[in-house]
Amino acid sequence: MAVGKFPRRSFLAGSLAMPLAIPALASSATKLRVAVIGAGAFGGWTALFLLRNGAQVTVFDAWGPGNARASSGGETRVIRGVYGPNRIYVKWTVRSFQLWKEAEKAWNRKIYTKTNAIWMIRENQNDDYEKAAMPLLEAEGLPYQKLTPSEASKHYPQINFDGVGWVLKEEEAGFLLARQACQCVLDSFIAEGGEYRLLSAKRGPEGALQLSDGSTFQADAYVFACGPWLSELFPELMVGRLIEPTRQEVFFFGTPAAEDRWTEKKMPVWIDHGERLIYGVPGNERRGFKVADDTRGEPFNPTSGERKITSEKLEAARKFLELRFPDLKNAPLVESRVCQYENSPDQNFIIDQHTQMKNIWIVGGGSGHGFKHGPAVGEYTAGLVLDKQKPDPFFQLDRFRKGHNG
């Protein structure tokens, strides 16, 4: 499998042998005033962890948590542990599972649904990515099964496994309610004493924020977790647009009435790994049967871009549906969505200080796989800000200037 054919889940040339340590959170930061720009998965969780560890925190967002323009918007996001040879993300998945489950109890609200996830690896397709993941899943306590197509068909008779060489089944995987989770994080943040302001923000005079209402805001530290807008806000750092938003189309097809075999009760999250990577999520809060192509789309303006689907991509989705889920071949399109990925060149996160202004932190590059890691990213970033530590080189901007991937 070539890197270029595995857009969201990059197969790194190598992986870090040791996991990233989560920085100790400072107990002496009770008076630190922090502004977090962005209330999505990375910003919201970072703000919450900063607040819980003594900082005075204000969150700014131009349209609100989980809004239609945000990379963290939409109904569902997959949570899974397969990341090729990359131990960092596997460990962060495990940590995020723990934090998501703790949050559900605190919120008294269901956000995570365990469905399992199946990776359908096509015949004659390079399967190094999935094979490299299996020992890491085992080491981190994430159970899995390796199935033949006939074995998988017994579990999921509604799926046609023609052309599939083998199947990797992740037993803890499932999906998260994305938009709702963003709102729950912000609600917790406000309830625990944080301040939220529905305003856009950018760097202003003398290090302060310039707000869209004409005012300014001064803080001791600033965390910019505003995803697809990072290249626009920091052109001096993002030379060559290190954060590149791309247009992604998602389709939701109507299932037959009164049938639960297409819902989360009987369907897993699924990933079809062929020349392209197609994936889907059952249920989706009754929005329909989700089908999406993970291949990077064309460059997209997240602010002014029109979010209308194209007939070409809809037709491609229908053809795939007919192949893999033949009983849905005539299913009507009931909803659709144009979202965006905010990609880094190597598809790994960017967590770093500004090269000149050390009280400014950049958190982004979710690259289509970041949402599930929101709690772990927030915990890690809060520790960096409060303890004034340098992030691991794996996430630093220097990796691009040095011409390597971590």
Short mmCIF file of C-alpha atoms in Angstrom, two decimals:
data_model
loop_
_atom_site.label_atom_id
_atom_site.label_comp_id
_atom_site.label_asym_id
_atom_site.label_seq_id
_atom_site.Cartn_x
_atom_site.Cartn_y
_atom_site.Cartn_z
CA MET A 1 0.00 0.00 0.00
CA ALA A 2 1.54 3.27 -1.08
CA VAL A 3 1.35 6.23 1.26
CA GLY A 4 -0.51 8.25 -1.33
CA LYS A 5 -3.25 5.64 -1.43
CA PHE A 6 -3.83 5.67 2.32
CA PRO A 7 -4.79 9.29 2.90
CA ARG A 8 -6.28 9.45 6.36
CA ARG A 9 -4.25 6.74 8.05
CA SER A 10 -0.73 7.40 6.85
CA PHE A 11 1.71 4.50 6.91
CA LEU A 12 4.79 6.07 8.44
CA ALA A 13 8.25 4.99 7.39
CA GLY A 14 8.92 4.34 11.06
CA SER A 15 7.30 4.82 14.42
CA LEU A 16 8.50 6.02 17.77
CA ALA A 17 9.69 3.13 19.88
CA MET A 18 8.41 4.70 23.10
CA PRO A 19 5.04 6.35 23.74
CA LEU A 20 4.76 10.06 24.32
CA ALA A 21 4.67 10.99 27.96
CA ILE A 22 1.84 13.24 29.05
CA PRO A 23 3.49 16.23 30.73
CA ALA A 24 2.84 16.67 34.42
CA LEU A 25 0.25 19.37 34.94
CA ALA A 26 1.55 22.31 36.89
CA SER A 27 0.06 23.04 40.29
CA SER A 28 1.59 26.52 40.37
CA ALA A 29 -0.37 27.87 37.41
CA THR A 30 -3.41 29.03 39.34
CA LYS A 31 -3.11 32.60 38.07
CA LEU A 32 -2.18 31.82 34.46
CA ARG A 33 -4.67 33.38 32.06
CA VAL A 34 -5.11 31.40 28.85
CA ALA A 35 -7.14 32.12 25.73
CA VAL A 36 -8.13 29.12 23.61
CA ILE A 37 -9.25 29.90 20.08
CA GLY A 38 -11.48 27.12 18.79
CA ALA A 39 -14.13 25.04 20.60
CA GLY A 40 -13.70 21.86 18.56
CA ALA A 41 -12.27 18.51 19.65
CA PHE A 42 -8.76 19.82 20.29
CA GLY A 43 -9.62 23.27 21.63
CA GLY A 44 -12.51 22.26 23.84
CA TRP A 45 -10.64 19.48 25.61
CA THR A 46 -7.49 21.59 25.97
CA ALA A 47 -9.51 24.37 27.59
CA LEU A 48 -11.20 21.93 29.96
CA PHE A 49 -7.91 20.41 31.12
CA LEU A 50 -6.32 23.85 31.52
CA LEU A 51 -9.25 24.96 33.65
CA ARG A 52 -9.23 21.84 35.81
CA ASN A 53 -5.55 22.39 36.55
CA GLY A 54 -5.77 25.91 37.81
CA ALA A 55 -5.68 28.20 34.80
CA GLN A 56 -8.15 30.99 34.11
CA VAL A 57 -9.44 30.14 30.65
CA THR A 58 -11.52 31.89 28.00
CA VAL A 59 -12.61 30.06 24.86
CA PHE A 60 -13.41 31.90 21.63
CA ASP A 61 -15.19 30.36 18.64
CA ALA A 62 -16.61 32.11 15.60
CA TRP A 63 -19.63 29.83 15.08
CA GLY A 64 -19.80 27.62 18.15
CA PRO A 65 -18.85 24.03 19.06
CA GLY A 66 -19.52 21.42 16.38
CA ASN A 67 -20.83 23.98 13.89
CA ALA A 68 -21.37 23.13 10.21
CA ARG A 69 -18.05 24.69 9.13
CA ALA A 70 -15.95 22.97 11.79
CA SER A 71 -13.86 19.87 11.20
CA SER A 72 -15.36 18.56 14.45
CA GLY A 73 -18.94 18.99 13.21
CA GLY A 74 -21.29 16.30 11.94
CA GLU A 75 -23.08 13.49 13.73
CA THR A 76 -20.46 10.77 14.16
CA ARG A 77 -16.72 10.07 14.20
CA VAL A 78 -15.04 6.67 14.27
CA ILE A 79 -12.96 5.64 17.27
CA ARG A 80 -10.57 2.77 16.53
CA GLY A 81 -7.06 1.64 17.36
CA VAL A 82 -5.53 0.53 14.05
CA TYR A 83 -2.71 2.91 13.18
CA GLY A 84 -0.21 0.74 11.36
CA PRO A 85 3.12 0.73 13.22
CA ASN A 86 2.40 4.00 15.01
CA ARG A 87 2.35 3.32 18.74
CA ILE A 88 1.68 6.95 19.71
CA TYR A 89 -1.85 7.02 18.32
CA VAL A 90 -2.66 3.56 19.62
CA LYS A 91 -1.73 4.65 23.14
CA TRP A 92 -3.67 7.87 22.75
CA THR A 93 -6.69 5.90 21.54
CA VAL A 94 -6.54 3.81 24.73
CA ARG A 95 -6.24 6.94 26.87
CA SER A 96 -9.05 8.65 24.97
CA PHE A 97 -11.31 5.61 25.42
CA GLN A 98 -10.79 5.98 29.16
CA LEU A 99 -11.47 9.73 29.13
CA TRP A 100 -14.52 9.45 26.87
CA LYS A 101 -16.05 6.83 29.17
CA GLU A 102 -15.35 8.94 32.26
CA ALA A 103 -16.94 11.92 30.53
CA GLU A 104 -20.06 9.93 29.64
CA LYS A 105 -20.58 9.11 33.31
CA ALA A 106 -20.06 12.71 34.36
CA TRP A 107 -22.42 14.00 31.67
CA ASN A 108 -24.94 11.16 32.14
CA ARG A 109 -25.05 11.03 28.37
CA LYS A 110 -24.12 8.36 25.83
CA ILE A 111 -21.44 9.58 23.40
CA TYR A 112 -19.54 6.37 22.57
CA THR A 113 -21.24 3.39 20.92
CA LYS A 114 -19.31 0.15 20.68
CA THR A 115 -20.06 -1.53 17.37
CA ASN A 116 -16.72 -3.20 16.57
CA ALA A 117 -14.96 -2.09 13.40
CA ILE A 118 -14.01 -4.30 10.50
CA TRP A 119 -11.17 -3.60 8.10
CA MET A 120 -11.85 -5.35 4.80
CA ILE A 121 -8.52 -5.74 3.05
CA ARG A 122 -8.94 -6.40 -0.64
CA GLU A 123 -7.24 -9.32 -2.39
CA ASN A 124 -3.79 -8.38 -3.74
CA GLN A 125 -3.83 -5.19 -1.65
CA ASN A 126 -0.76 -4.34 0.44
CA ASP A 127 -1.77 -5.18 4.00
CA ASP A 128 1.37 -4.05 5.84
CA TYR A 129 -0.59 -1.32 7.61
CA GLU A 130 -3.06 -3.69 9.23
CA LYS A 131 -0.47 -6.38 9.98
CA ALA A 132 1.80 -3.85 11.69
CA ALA A 133 -1.12 -2.72 13.85
CA MET A 134 -1.97 -6.12 15.33
CA PRO A 135 0.96 -6.50 17.79
CA LEU A 136 0.40 -2.92 18.99
CA LEU A 137 -3.30 -3.58 19.57
CA GLU A 138 -2.38 -6.65 21.57
CA ALA A 139 0.28 -4.81 23.57
CA GLU A 140 -2.15 -2.04 24.49
CA GLY A 141 -5.00 -4.37 25.42
CA LEU A 142 -7.27 -3.65 22.44
CA PRO A 143 -8.76 -7.02 21.43
CA TYR A 144 -9.04 -7.97 17.78
CA GLN A 145 -9.72 -10.94 15.53
CA LYS A 146 -8.32 -11.88 12.15
CA LEU A 147 -11.13 -13.38 10.06
CA THR A 148 -11.51 -15.02 6.69
CA PRO A 149 -14.20 -13.55 4.43
CA SER A 150 -16.43 -16.58 5.08
CA GLU A 151 -16.04 -16.17 8.85
CA ALA A 152 -16.83 -12.45 8.59
CA SER A 153 -19.87 -13.22 6.46
CA LYS A 154 -21.32 -15.35 9.26
CA HIS A 155 -21.06 -12.37 11.61
CA TYR A 156 -22.37 -9.88 9.05
CA PRO A 157 -24.51 -11.56 6.36
CA GLN A 158 -25.72 -8.17 5.09
CA ILE A 159 -22.20 -7.43 3.78
CA ASN A 160 -20.88 -8.86 0.51
CA PHE A 161 -17.22 -9.83 1.04
CA ASP A 162 -16.45 -10.54 -2.62
CA GLY A 163 -12.90 -9.46 -3.46
CA VAL A 164 -11.86 -9.25 0.19
CA GLY A 165 -8.71 -11.16 1.13
CA TRP A 166 -9.08 -11.04 4.91
CA VAL A 167 -10.78 -9.04 7.64
CA LEU A 168 -9.38 -7.40 10.79
CA LYS A 169 -12.06 -6.94 13.44
CA GLU A 170 -11.46 -4.43 16.25
CA GLU A 171 -13.69 -5.32 19.18
CA GLU A 172 -13.56 -2.05 21.16
CA ALA A 173 -14.01 0.21 18.17
CA GLY A 174 -17.17 2.12 17.40
CA PHE A 175 -18.27 5.69 16.96
CA LEU A 176 -18.60 8.94 18.91
CA LEU A 177 -21.35 11.54 18.62
CA ALA A 178 -19.16 14.37 17.39
CA ARG A 179 -21.31 17.50 17.40
CA GLN A 180 -22.98 16.57 20.68
CA ALA A 181 -19.63 15.78 22.30
CA CYS A 182 -18.25 19.22 21.41
CA GLN A 183 -21.24 20.85 23.08
CA CYS A 184 -20.92 18.61 26.17
CA VAL A 185 -17.25 19.53 26.59
CA LEU A 186 -18.06 23.22 26.35
CA ASP A 187 -20.99 22.88 28.75
CA SER A 188 -18.69 21.21 31.29
CA PHE A 189 -16.10 23.92 30.77
CA ILE A 190 -18.64 26.67 31.47
CA ALA A 191 -20.18 24.83 34.43
CA GLU A 192 -16.76 24.48 36.01
CA GLY A 193 -16.00 28.17 35.75
CA GLY A 194 -14.65 28.73 32.25
CA GLU A 195 -15.65 31.66 30.06
CA TYR A 196 -16.93 31.20 26.51
CA ARG A 197 -17.37 33.98 23.95
CA LEU A 198 -18.96 33.59 20.52
CA LEU A 199 -16.40 35.70 18.67
CA SER A 200 -13.68 35.16 16.11
CA ALA A 201 -10.16 36.04 17.18
CA LYS A 202 -6.79 36.68 15.58
CA ARG A 203 -3.49 38.12 16.70
CA GLY A 204 -3.76 41.80 17.40
CA PRO A 205 -1.50 44.60 18.56
CA GLU A 206 1.14 44.05 21.26
CA GLY A 207 0.45 40.34 21.52
CA ALA A 208 -3.24 40.69 22.38
CA LEU A 209 -6.12 39.08 20.52
CA GLN A 210 -8.12 41.19 18.11
CA LEU A 211 -11.76 40.14 18.42
CA SER A 212 -14.50 40.41 15.82
CA ASP A 213 -16.51 42.83 17.99
CA GLY A 214 -13.67 45.35 17.77
CA SER A 215 -12.28 44.74 21.24
CA THR A 216 -8.99 43.16 22.28
CA PHE A 217 -8.19 40.44 24.79
CA GLN A 218 -4.96 40.00 26.73
CA ALA A 219 -3.79 36.68 28.17
CA ASP A 220 -0.59 35.09 29.41
CA ALA A 221 -0.79 32.26 26.88
CA TYR A 222 -2.77 31.59 23.71
CA VAL A 223 -3.75 28.22 22.24
CA PHE A 224 -4.88 28.38 18.62
CA ALA A 225 -6.84 25.18 17.96
CA CYS A 226 -8.77 26.45 14.97
CA GLY A 227 -8.13 23.64 12.52
CA PRO A 228 -8.60 24.58 8.85
CA TRP A 229 -8.01 28.28 9.56
CA LEU A 230 -4.48 27.85 10.97
CA SER A 231 -2.63 28.50 7.70
CA GLU A 232 -4.62 31.70 7.22
CA LEU A 233 -3.87 32.91 10.76
CA PHE A 234 -0.19 31.92 10.79
CA PRO A 235 1.20 32.22 7.25
CA GLU A 236 4.70 32.78 8.64
CA LEU A 237 4.61 29.35 10.29
CA MET A 238 2.56 27.46 7.72
CA VAL A 239 4.81 28.17 4.75
CA GLY A 240 3.43 26.17 1.85
CA ARG A 241 0.14 25.83 3.75
CA LEU A 242 1.14 23.15 6.23
CA ILE A 243 -2.53 22.94 7.13
CA GLU A 244 -4.49 22.32 3.95
CA PRO A 245 -8.29 22.01 4.13
CA THR A 246 -9.79 19.60 1.60
CA ARG A 247 -13.38 19.12 0.55
CA GLN A 248 -14.91 15.77 1.60
CA GLU A 249 -18.36 14.50 0.61
CA VAL A 250 -20.39 12.24 2.88
CA PHE A 251 -23.60 10.44 1.94
CA PHE A 252 -26.41 8.98 4.06
CA PHE A 253 -28.65 6.41 2.42
CA GLY A 254 -32.10 5.39 3.59
CA THR A 255 -32.52 1.82 4.84
CA PRO A 256 -35.70 -0.30 4.66
CA ALA A 257 -38.37 0.46 7.24
CA ALA A 258 -38.37 -1.38 10.55
CA GLU A 259 -35.05 -3.20 9.91
CA ASP A 260 -32.29 -3.11 12.51
CA ARG A 261 -29.66 -5.01 10.51
CA TRP A 262 -28.30 -1.70 9.17
CA THR A 263 -28.15 -0.03 12.56
CA GLU A 264 -25.49 -0.05 15.26
CA LYS A 265 -27.28 -3.03 16.83
CA LYS A 266 -26.11 -5.38 14.09
CA MET A 267 -23.67 -3.45 11.90
CA PRO A 268 -20.06 -2.52 12.69
CA VAL A 269 -18.15 0.53 11.68
CA TRP A 270 -16.55 -0.65 8.43
CA ILE A 271 -13.51 0.26 6.38
CA ASP A 272 -12.96 -1.10 2.87
CA HIS A 273 -9.25 -0.97 2.02
CA GLY A 274 -8.77 -1.24 -1.71
CA GLU A 275 -7.27 1.20 -4.20
CA ARG A 276 -9.33 3.78 -2.37
CA LEU A 277 -10.36 3.69 1.25
CA ILE A 278 -14.13 3.78 1.73
CA TYR A 279 -15.65 3.74 5.20
CA GLY A 280 -18.98 4.04 6.91
CA VAL A 281 -20.84 4.24 10.20
CA PRO A 282 -24.21 2.61 11.00
CA GLY A 283 -26.97 4.46 12.80
CA ASN A 284 -25.77 8.06 12.77
CA GLU A 285 -28.57 9.27 15.02
CA ARG A 286 -31.09 8.00 12.47
CA ARG A 287 -29.57 10.13 9.71
CA GLY A 288 -29.06 7.10 7.46
CA PHE A 289 -26.38 4.63 6.38
CA LYS A 290 -23.15 6.62 6.05
CA VAL A 291 -20.78 6.11 3.11
CA ALA A 292 -17.66 8.23 2.64
CA ASP A 293 -14.51 8.16 0.54
CA ASP A 294 -11.44 8.91 2.64
CA THR A 295 -9.39 10.05 -0.38
CA ARG A 296 -8.34 13.68 -0.06
CA GLY A 297 -10.59 16.03 -2.00
CA GLU A 298 -9.75 19.30 -3.67
CA PRO A 299 -8.60 22.36 -1.65
CA PHE A 300 -11.52 24.01 0.12
CA ASN A 301 -12.27 27.30 1.84
CA PRO A 302 -13.97 26.37 5.14
CA THR A 303 -15.49 29.83 5.55
CA SER A 304 -16.96 30.60 2.12
CA GLY A 305 -16.99 27.23 0.38
CA GLU A 306 -20.36 26.00 -0.90
CA ARG A 307 -21.25 22.68 0.71
CA LYS A 308 -23.08 21.00 -2.14
CA ILE A 309 -22.41 17.42 -3.16
CA THR A 310 -21.42 16.50 -6.71
CA SER A 311 -23.26 14.03 -8.93
CA GLU A 312 -19.98 12.23 -9.73
CA LYS A 313 -19.18 11.40 -6.13
CA LEU A 314 -22.78 10.44 -5.41
CA GLU A 315 -22.72 8.01 -8.33
CA ALA A 316 -19.44 6.51 -7.09
CA ALA A 317 -20.97 6.03 -3.64
CA ARG A 318 -24.00 4.29 -5.15
CA LYS A 319 -21.77 1.91 -7.13
CA PHE A 320 -19.84 1.02 -4.01
CA LEU A 321 -23.08 0.49 -2.08
CA GLU A 322 -24.29 -1.93 -4.75
CA LEU A 323 -21.04 -3.91 -4.53
CA ARG A 324 -20.57 -4.17 -0.77
CA PHE A 325 -24.15 -3.84 0.50
CA PRO A 326 -26.26 -5.20 -2.40
CA ASP A 327 -29.55 -5.08 -0.50
CA LEU A 328 -29.15 -1.29 -0.38
CA LYS A 329 -28.42 -0.83 -4.08
CA ASN A 330 -31.68 1.08 -4.60
CA ALA A 331 -31.57 2.95 -1.31
CA PRO A 332 -32.50 6.62 -1.60
CA LEU A 333 -30.15 9.38 -0.58
CA VAL A 334 -31.75 10.87 2.54
CA GLU A 335 -29.00 13.29 3.62
CA SER A 336 -25.59 14.45 2.51
CA ARG A 337 -22.83 16.61 3.89
CA VAL A 338 -19.73 18.40 2.68
CA CYS A 339 -17.17 18.67 5.43
CA GLN A 340 -13.43 19.16 5.35
CA TYR A 341 -10.29 17.54 6.58
CA GLU A 342 -7.58 19.86 7.87
CA ASN A 343 -4.50 18.02 6.73
CA SER A 344 -0.86 18.26 7.67
CA PRO A 345 1.67 17.08 5.03
CA ASP A 346 2.44 13.83 6.90
CA GLN A 347 -1.08 13.54 8.38
CA ASN A 348 0.24 13.74 11.94
CA PHE A 349 -0.88 16.34 14.44
CA ILE A 350 0.86 19.68 14.86
CA ILE A 351 1.34 20.64 18.52
CA ASP A 352 4.00 23.31 18.90
CA GLN A 353 4.94 26.76 20.12
CA HIS A 354 5.23 29.70 17.79
CA THR A 355 8.88 30.06 16.79
CA GLN A 356 9.04 33.73 17.85
CA MET A 357 6.20 34.14 20.37
CA LYS A 358 6.63 31.40 22.94
CA ASN A 359 3.30 32.10 24.64
CA ILE A 360 1.42 31.10 21.48
CA TRP A 361 0.65 27.42 20.92
CA ILE A 362 -0.59 25.84 17.69
CA VAL A 363 -2.73 22.68 17.87
CA GLY A 364 -4.10 21.19 14.66
CA GLY A 365 -3.49 18.89 11.74
CA GLY A 366 -6.19 16.44 12.75
CA SER A 367 -6.10 15.17 9.15
CA GLY A 368 -9.43 13.37 9.37
CA HIS A 369 -8.43 11.11 12.27
CA GLY A 370 -8.07 13.61 15.12
CA PHE A 371 -11.51 13.70 16.73
CA LYS A 372 -11.22 10.48 18.72
CA HIS A 373 -7.96 11.73 20.24
CA GLY A 374 -9.46 15.00 21.48
CA PRO A 375 -9.28 14.11 25.20
CA ALA A 376 -5.68 12.86 24.99
CA VAL A 377 -4.60 15.85 22.89
CA GLY A 378 -6.25 18.24 25.34
CA GLU A 379 -4.60 16.59 28.33
CA TYR A 380 -1.21 16.60 26.64
CA THR A 381 -1.43 20.20 25.38
CA ALA A 382 -2.60 21.54 28.74
CA GLY A 383 0.42 19.95 30.36
CA LEU A 384 2.75 21.60 27.86
CA VAL A 385 1.22 25.04 28.32
CA LEU A 386 1.13 24.94 32.12
CA ASP A 387 4.59 23.47 32.57
CA LYS A 388 6.09 25.47 29.68
CA GLN A 389 7.58 22.32 28.19
CA LYS A 390 8.56 21.69 24.63
CA PRO A 391 6.39 19.21 22.74
CA ASP A 392 7.74 15.96 21.40
CA PRO A 393 9.57 16.41 18.06
CA PHE A 394 7.01 14.07 16.50
CA PHE A 395 4.50 16.95 16.62
CA GLN A 396 6.79 19.94 16.14
CA LEU A 397 6.80 22.13 13.05
CA ASP A 398 10.54 21.57 12.68
CA ARG A 399 9.85 18.14 11.22
CA PHE A 400 8.69 19.79 8.00
CA ARG A 401 11.58 22.23 7.80
CA LYS A 402 13.99 19.35 8.33
CA GLY A 403 12.30 17.38 5.59
CA HIS A 404 11.24 14.38 7.59
CA ASN A 405 8.03 13.07 9.14
CA GLY A 406 8.79 12.91 12.80
#
